[in-house]
Short mmCIF file of N, CA, C and O in Angstrom, two decimals:
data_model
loop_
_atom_site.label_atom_id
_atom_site.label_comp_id
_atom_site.label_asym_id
_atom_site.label_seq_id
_atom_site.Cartn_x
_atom_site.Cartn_y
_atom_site.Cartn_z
N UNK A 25 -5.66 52.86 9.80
CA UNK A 25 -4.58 52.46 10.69
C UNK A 25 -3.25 52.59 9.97
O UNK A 25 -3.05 52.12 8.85
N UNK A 26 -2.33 53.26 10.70
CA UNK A 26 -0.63 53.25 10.06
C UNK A 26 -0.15 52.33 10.32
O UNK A 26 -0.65 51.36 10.89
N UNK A 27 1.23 52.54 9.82
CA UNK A 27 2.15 51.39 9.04
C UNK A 27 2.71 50.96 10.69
O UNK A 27 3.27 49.88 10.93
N UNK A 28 2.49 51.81 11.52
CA UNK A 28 3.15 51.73 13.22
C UNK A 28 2.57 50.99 13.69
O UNK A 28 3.21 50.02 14.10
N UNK A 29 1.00 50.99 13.92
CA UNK A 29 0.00 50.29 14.31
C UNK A 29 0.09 49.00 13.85
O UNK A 29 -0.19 48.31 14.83
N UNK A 30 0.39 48.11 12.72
CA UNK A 30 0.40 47.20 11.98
C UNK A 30 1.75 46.56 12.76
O UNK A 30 1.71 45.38 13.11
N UNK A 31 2.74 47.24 12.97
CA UNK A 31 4.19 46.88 13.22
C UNK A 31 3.70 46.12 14.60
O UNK A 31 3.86 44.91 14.79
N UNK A 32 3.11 46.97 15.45
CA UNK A 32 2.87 46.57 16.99
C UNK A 32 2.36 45.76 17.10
O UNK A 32 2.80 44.95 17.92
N UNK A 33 1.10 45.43 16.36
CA UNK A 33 0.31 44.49 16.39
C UNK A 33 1.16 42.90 15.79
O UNK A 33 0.96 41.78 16.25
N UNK A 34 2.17 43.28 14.60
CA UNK A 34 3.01 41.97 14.26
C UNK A 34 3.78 41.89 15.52
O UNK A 34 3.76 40.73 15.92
N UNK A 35 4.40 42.63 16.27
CA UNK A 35 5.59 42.11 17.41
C UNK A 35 4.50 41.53 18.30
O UNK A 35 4.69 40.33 18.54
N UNK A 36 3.14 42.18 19.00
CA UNK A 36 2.22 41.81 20.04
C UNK A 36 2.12 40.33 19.09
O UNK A 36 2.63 39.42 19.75
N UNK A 37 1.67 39.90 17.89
CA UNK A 37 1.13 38.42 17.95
C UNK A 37 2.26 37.72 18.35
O UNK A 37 2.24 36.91 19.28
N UNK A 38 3.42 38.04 17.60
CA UNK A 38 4.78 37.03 17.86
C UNK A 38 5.04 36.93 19.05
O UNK A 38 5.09 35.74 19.37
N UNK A 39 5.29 37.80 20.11
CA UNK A 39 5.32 37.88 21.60
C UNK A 39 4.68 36.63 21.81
O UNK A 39 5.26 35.56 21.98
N UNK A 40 3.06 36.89 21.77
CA UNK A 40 2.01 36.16 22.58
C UNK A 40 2.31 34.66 21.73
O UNK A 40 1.86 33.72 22.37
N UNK A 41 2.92 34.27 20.51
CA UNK A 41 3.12 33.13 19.91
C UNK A 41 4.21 32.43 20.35
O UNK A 41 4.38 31.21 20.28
N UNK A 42 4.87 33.21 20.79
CA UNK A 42 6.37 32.60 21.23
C UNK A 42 6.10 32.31 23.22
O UNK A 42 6.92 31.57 23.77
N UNK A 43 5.26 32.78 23.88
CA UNK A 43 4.97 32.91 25.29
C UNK A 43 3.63 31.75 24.62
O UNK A 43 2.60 31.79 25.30
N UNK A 44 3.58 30.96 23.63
CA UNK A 44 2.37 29.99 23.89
C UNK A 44 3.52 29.03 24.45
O UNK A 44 3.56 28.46 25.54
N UNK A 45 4.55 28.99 23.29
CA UNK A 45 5.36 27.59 23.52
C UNK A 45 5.52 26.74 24.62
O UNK A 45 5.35 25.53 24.79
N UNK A 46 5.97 27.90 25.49
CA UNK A 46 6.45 27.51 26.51
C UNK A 46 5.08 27.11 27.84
O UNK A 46 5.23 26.52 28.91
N UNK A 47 3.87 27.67 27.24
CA UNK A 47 2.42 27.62 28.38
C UNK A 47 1.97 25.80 27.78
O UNK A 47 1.73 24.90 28.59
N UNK A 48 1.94 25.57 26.13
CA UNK A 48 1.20 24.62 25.84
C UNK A 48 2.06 24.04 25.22
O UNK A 48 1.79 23.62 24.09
N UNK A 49 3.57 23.81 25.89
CA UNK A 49 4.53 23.37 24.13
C UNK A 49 3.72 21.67 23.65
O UNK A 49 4.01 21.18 22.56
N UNK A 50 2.79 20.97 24.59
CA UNK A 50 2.28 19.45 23.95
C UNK A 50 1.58 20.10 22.56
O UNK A 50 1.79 19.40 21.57
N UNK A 51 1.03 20.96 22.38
CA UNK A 51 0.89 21.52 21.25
C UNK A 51 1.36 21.33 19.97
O UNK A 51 0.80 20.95 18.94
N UNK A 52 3.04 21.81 20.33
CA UNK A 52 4.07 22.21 19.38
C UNK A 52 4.79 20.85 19.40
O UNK A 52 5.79 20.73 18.70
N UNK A 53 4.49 20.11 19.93
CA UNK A 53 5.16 18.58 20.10
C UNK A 53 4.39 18.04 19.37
O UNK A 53 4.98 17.35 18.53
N UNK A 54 2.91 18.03 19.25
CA UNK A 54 2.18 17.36 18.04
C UNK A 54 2.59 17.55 16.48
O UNK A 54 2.76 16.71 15.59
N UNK A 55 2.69 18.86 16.47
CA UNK A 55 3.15 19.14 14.64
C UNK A 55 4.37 19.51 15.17
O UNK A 55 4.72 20.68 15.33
N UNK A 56 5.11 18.40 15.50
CA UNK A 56 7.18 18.76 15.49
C UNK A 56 7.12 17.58 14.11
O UNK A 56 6.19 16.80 13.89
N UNK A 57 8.10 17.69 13.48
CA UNK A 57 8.04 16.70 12.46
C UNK A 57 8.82 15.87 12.81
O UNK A 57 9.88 16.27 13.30
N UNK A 58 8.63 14.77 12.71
CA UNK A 58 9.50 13.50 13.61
C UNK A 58 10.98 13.30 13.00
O UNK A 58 11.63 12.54 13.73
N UNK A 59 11.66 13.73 11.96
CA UNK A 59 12.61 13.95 11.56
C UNK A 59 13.68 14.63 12.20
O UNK A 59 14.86 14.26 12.16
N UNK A 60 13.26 15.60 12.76
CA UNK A 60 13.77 16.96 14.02
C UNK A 60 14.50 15.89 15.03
O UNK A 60 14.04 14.78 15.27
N UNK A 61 15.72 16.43 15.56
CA UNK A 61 15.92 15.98 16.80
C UNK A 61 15.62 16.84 17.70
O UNK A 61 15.26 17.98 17.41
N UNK A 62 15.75 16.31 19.19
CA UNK A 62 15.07 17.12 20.25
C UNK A 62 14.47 18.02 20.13
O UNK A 62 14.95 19.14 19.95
N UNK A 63 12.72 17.61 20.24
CA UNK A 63 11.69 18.40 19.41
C UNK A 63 11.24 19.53 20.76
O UNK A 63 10.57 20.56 20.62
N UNK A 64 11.87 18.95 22.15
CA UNK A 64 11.55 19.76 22.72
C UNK A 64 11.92 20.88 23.43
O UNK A 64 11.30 21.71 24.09
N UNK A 65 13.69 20.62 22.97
CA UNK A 65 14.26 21.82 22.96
C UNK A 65 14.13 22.44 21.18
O UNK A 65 14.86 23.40 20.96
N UNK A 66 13.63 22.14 20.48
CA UNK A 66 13.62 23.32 19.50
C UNK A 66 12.21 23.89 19.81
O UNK A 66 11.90 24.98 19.34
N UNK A 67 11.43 23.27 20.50
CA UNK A 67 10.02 23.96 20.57
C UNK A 67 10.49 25.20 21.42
O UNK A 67 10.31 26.36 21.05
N UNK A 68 11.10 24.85 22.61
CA UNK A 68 11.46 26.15 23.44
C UNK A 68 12.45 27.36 22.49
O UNK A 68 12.58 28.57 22.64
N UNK A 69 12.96 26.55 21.65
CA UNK A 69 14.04 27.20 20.98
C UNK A 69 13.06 28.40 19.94
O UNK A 69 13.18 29.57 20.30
N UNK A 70 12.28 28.18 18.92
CA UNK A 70 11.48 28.55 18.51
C UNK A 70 10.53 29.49 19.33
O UNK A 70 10.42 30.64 18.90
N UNK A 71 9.85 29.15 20.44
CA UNK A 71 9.57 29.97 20.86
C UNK A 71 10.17 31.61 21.69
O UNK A 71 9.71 32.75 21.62
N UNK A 72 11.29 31.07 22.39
CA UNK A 72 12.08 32.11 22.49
C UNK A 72 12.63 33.05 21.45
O UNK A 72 12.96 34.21 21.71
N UNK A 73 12.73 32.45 20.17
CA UNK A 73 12.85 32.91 18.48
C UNK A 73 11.35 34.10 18.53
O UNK A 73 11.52 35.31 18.36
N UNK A 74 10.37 33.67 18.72
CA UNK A 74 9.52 34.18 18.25
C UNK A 74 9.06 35.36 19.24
O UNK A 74 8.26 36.25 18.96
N UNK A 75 9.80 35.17 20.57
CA UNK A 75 9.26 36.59 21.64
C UNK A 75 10.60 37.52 21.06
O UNK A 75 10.28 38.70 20.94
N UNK A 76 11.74 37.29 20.75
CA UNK A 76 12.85 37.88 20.44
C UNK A 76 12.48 38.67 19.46
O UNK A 76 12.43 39.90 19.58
N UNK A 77 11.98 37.60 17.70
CA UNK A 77 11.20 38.55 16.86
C UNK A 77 10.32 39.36 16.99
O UNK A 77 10.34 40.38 16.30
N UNK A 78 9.36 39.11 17.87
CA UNK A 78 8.19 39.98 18.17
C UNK A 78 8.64 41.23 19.33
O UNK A 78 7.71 42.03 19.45
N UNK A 79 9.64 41.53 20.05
CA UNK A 79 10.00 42.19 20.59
C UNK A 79 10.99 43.84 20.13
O UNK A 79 11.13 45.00 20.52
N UNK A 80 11.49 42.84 18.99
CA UNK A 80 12.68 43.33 18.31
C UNK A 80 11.42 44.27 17.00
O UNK A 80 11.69 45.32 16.42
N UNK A 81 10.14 43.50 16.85
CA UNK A 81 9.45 44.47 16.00
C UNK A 81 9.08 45.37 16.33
O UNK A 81 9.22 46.36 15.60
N UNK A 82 8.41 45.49 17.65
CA UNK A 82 8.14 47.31 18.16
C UNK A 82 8.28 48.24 18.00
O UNK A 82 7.61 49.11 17.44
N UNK A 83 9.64 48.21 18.72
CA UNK A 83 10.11 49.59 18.37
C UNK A 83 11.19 50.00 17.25
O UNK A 83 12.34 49.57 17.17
N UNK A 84 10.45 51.07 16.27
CA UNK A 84 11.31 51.40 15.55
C UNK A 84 12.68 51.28 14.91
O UNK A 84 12.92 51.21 13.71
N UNK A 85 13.75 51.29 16.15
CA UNK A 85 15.00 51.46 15.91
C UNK A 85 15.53 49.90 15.21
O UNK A 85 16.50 49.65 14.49
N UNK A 86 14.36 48.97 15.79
CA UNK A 86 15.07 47.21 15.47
C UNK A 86 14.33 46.86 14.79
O UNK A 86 14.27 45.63 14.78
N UNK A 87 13.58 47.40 14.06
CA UNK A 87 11.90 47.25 13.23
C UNK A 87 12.31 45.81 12.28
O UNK A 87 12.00 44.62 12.21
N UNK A 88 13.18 46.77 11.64
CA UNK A 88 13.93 46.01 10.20
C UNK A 88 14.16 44.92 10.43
O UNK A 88 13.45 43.98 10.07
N UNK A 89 15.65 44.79 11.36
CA UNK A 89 16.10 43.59 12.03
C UNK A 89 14.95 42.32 12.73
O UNK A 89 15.05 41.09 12.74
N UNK A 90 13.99 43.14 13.22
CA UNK A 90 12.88 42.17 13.74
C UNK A 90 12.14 41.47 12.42
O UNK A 90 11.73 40.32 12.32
N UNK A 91 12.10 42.37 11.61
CA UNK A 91 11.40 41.92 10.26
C UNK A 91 11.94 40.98 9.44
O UNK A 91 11.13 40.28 8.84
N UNK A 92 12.86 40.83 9.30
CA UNK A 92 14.29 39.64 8.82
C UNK A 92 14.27 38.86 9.22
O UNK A 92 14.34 37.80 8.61
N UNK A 93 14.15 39.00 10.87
CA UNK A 93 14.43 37.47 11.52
C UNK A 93 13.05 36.80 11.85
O UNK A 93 12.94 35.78 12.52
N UNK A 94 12.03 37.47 11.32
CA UNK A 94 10.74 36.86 11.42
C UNK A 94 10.34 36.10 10.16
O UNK A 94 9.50 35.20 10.09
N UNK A 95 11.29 36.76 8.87
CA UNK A 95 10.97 35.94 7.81
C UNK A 95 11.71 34.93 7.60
O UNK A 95 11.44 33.96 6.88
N UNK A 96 12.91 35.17 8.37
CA UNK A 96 13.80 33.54 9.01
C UNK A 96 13.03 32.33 9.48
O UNK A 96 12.71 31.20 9.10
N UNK A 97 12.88 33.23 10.62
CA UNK A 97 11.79 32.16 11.66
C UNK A 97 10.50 31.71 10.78
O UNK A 97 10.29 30.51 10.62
N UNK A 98 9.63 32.67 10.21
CA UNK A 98 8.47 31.94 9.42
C UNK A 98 8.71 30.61 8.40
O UNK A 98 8.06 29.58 8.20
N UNK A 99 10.07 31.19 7.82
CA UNK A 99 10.83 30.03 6.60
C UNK A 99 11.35 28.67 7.67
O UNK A 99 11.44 27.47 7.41
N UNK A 100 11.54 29.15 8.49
CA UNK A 100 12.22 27.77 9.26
C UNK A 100 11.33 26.74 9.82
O UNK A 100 11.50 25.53 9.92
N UNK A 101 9.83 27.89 10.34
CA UNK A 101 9.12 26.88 10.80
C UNK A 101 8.02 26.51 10.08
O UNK A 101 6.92 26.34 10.60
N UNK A 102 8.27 26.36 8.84
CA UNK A 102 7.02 26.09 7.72
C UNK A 102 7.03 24.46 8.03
O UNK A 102 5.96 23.90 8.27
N UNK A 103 8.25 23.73 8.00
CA UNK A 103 8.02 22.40 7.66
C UNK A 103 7.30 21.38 8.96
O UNK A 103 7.36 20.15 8.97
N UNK A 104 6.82 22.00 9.71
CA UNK A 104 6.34 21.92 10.90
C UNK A 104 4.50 22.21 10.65
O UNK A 104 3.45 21.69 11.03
N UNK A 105 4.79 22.95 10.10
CA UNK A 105 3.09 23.30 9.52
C UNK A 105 2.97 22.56 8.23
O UNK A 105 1.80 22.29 7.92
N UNK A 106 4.07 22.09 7.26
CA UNK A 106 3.64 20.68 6.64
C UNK A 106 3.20 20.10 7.11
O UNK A 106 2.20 19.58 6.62
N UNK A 107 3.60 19.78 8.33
CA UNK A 107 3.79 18.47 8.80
C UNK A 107 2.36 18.29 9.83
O UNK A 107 1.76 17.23 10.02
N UNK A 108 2.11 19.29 10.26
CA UNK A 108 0.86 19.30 10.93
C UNK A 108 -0.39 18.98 10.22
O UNK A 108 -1.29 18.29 10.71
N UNK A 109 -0.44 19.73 8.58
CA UNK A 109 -1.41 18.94 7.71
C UNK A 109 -1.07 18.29 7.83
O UNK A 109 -1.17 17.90 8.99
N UNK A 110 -0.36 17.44 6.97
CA UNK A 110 -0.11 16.19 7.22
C UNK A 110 -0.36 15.13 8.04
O UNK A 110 -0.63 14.02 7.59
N UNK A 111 -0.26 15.43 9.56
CA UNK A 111 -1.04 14.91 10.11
C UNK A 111 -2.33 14.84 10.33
O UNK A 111 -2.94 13.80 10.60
N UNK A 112 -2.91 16.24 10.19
CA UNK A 112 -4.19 16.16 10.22
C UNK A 112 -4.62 15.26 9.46
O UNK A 112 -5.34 14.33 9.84
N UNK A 113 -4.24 15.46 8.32
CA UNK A 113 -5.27 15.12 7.05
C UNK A 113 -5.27 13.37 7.09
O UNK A 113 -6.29 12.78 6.72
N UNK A 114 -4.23 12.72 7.49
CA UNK A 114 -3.95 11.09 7.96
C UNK A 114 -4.70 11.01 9.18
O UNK A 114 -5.23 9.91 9.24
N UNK A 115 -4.93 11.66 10.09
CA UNK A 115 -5.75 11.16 11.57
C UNK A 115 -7.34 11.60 11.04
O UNK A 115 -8.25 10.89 11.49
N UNK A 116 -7.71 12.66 10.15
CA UNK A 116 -8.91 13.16 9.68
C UNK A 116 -9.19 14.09 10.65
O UNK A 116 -10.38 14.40 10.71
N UNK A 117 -8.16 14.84 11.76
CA UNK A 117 -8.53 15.90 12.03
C UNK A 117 -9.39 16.44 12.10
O UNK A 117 -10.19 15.87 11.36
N UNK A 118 -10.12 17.79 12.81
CA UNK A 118 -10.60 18.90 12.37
C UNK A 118 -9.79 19.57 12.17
O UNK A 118 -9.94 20.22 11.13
N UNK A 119 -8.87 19.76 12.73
CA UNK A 119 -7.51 20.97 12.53
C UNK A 119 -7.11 20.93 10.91
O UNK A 119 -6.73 21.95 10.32
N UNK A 120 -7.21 19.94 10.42
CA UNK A 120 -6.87 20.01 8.76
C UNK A 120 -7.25 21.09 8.19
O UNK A 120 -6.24 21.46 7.59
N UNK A 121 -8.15 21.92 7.98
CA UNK A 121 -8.66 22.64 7.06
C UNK A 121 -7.76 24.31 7.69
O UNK A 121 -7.07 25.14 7.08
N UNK A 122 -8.04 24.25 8.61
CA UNK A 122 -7.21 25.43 9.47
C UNK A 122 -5.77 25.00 9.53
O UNK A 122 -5.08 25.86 10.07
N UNK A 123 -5.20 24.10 9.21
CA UNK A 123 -3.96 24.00 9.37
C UNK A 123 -3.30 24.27 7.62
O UNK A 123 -2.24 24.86 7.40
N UNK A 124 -4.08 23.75 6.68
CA UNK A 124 -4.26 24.15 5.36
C UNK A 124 -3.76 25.37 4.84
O UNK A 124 -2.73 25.65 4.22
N UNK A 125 -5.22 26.35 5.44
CA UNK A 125 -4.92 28.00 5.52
C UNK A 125 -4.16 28.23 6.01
O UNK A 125 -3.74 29.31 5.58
N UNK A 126 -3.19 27.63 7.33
CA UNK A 126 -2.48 28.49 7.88
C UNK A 126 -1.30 28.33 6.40
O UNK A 126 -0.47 29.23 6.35
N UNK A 127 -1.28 27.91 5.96
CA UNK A 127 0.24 27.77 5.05
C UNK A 127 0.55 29.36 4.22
O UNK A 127 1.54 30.08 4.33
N UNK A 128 -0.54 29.53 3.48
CA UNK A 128 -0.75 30.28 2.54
C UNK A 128 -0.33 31.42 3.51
O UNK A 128 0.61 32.17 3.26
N UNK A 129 -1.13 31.51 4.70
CA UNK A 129 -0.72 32.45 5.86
C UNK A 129 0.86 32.99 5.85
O UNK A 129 1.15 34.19 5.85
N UNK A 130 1.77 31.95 5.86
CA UNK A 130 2.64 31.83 6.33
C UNK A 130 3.35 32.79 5.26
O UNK A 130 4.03 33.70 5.76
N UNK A 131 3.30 32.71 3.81
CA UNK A 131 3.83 33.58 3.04
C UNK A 131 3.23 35.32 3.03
O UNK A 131 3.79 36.39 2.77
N UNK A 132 2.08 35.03 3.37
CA UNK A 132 1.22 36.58 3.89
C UNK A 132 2.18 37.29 4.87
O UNK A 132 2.51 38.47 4.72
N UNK A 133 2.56 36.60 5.76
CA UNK A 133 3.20 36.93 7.01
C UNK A 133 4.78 37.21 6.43
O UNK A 133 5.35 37.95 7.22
N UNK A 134 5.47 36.91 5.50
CA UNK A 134 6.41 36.28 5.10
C UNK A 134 6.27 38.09 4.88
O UNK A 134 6.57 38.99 5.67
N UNK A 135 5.58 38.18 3.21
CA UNK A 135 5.69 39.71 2.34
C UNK A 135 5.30 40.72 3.33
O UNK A 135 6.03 41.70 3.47
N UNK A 136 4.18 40.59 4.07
CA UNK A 136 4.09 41.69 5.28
C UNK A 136 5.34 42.22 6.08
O UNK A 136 5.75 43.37 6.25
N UNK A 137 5.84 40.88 6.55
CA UNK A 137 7.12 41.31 7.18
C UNK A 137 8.04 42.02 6.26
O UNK A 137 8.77 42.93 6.67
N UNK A 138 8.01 41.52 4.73
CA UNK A 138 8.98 42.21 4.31
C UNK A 138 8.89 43.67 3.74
O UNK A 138 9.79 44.24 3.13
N UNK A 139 7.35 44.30 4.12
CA UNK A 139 7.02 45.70 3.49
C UNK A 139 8.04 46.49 4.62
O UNK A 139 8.62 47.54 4.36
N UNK A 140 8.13 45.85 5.79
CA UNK A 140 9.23 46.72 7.17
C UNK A 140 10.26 46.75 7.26
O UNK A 140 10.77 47.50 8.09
N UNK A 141 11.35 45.63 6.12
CA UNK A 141 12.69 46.13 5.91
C UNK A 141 13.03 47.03 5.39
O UNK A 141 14.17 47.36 5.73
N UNK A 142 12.56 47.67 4.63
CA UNK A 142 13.06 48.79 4.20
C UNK A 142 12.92 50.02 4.42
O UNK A 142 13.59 50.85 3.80
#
């Protein structure tokens, strides 16, 4: 599979991640970190962030630019996925262990995005 194929498939998840927000945002209201003000306009906020990034990755011409602002958005919304362990791991969750991995994820996603700026 090419480096194109890979691109589409990063804008298709972000799309479909940013179009959860707004289907399940009680979701994104659970791991908001209570520190945040109005958790439920940044949930919409974020998600509209994330169909913008994932849109902007597609096609070619905004590849880059999509790739930047996804490693924005990934950096911005890490403390949210603290915070979701975090909760898990205090309520004893199942989501803990998957919320764990997702972290490490998050920098995967981070250097991936950044093999497309350039």
């Amino acid at each position: 599979m090419n480096k194109n194929f890979w691109a589409i498939f990063i804008g298709i998840m972000f799309l479909l991640a940013g179009i959860n927000h707004f289907v399940m945002p009680g979701f994104y209201l659970q791991i908001m970190p209570p520190y945040l003000p109005f958790p439920m306009a940044l949930i919409y906020l974020s998600g509209l962030a994330e169909i913008i990034c994932g849109a902007l990755f597609i096609p070619k011409q905004s590849r880059r630019m999509g790739a930047w602002l996804i490693i924005l958005l990934l950096i911005a919304v890490f403390p949210a996925n603290i915070q979701m362990s975090i909760d898990e791991y205090q309520n004893g969750g199942w989501l803990f262990y998957g919320s764990v991995l997702r972290l490490p994820l998050q920098f995967l996603f981070i250097w991936w995005s950044y093999k497309f700026t350039k």
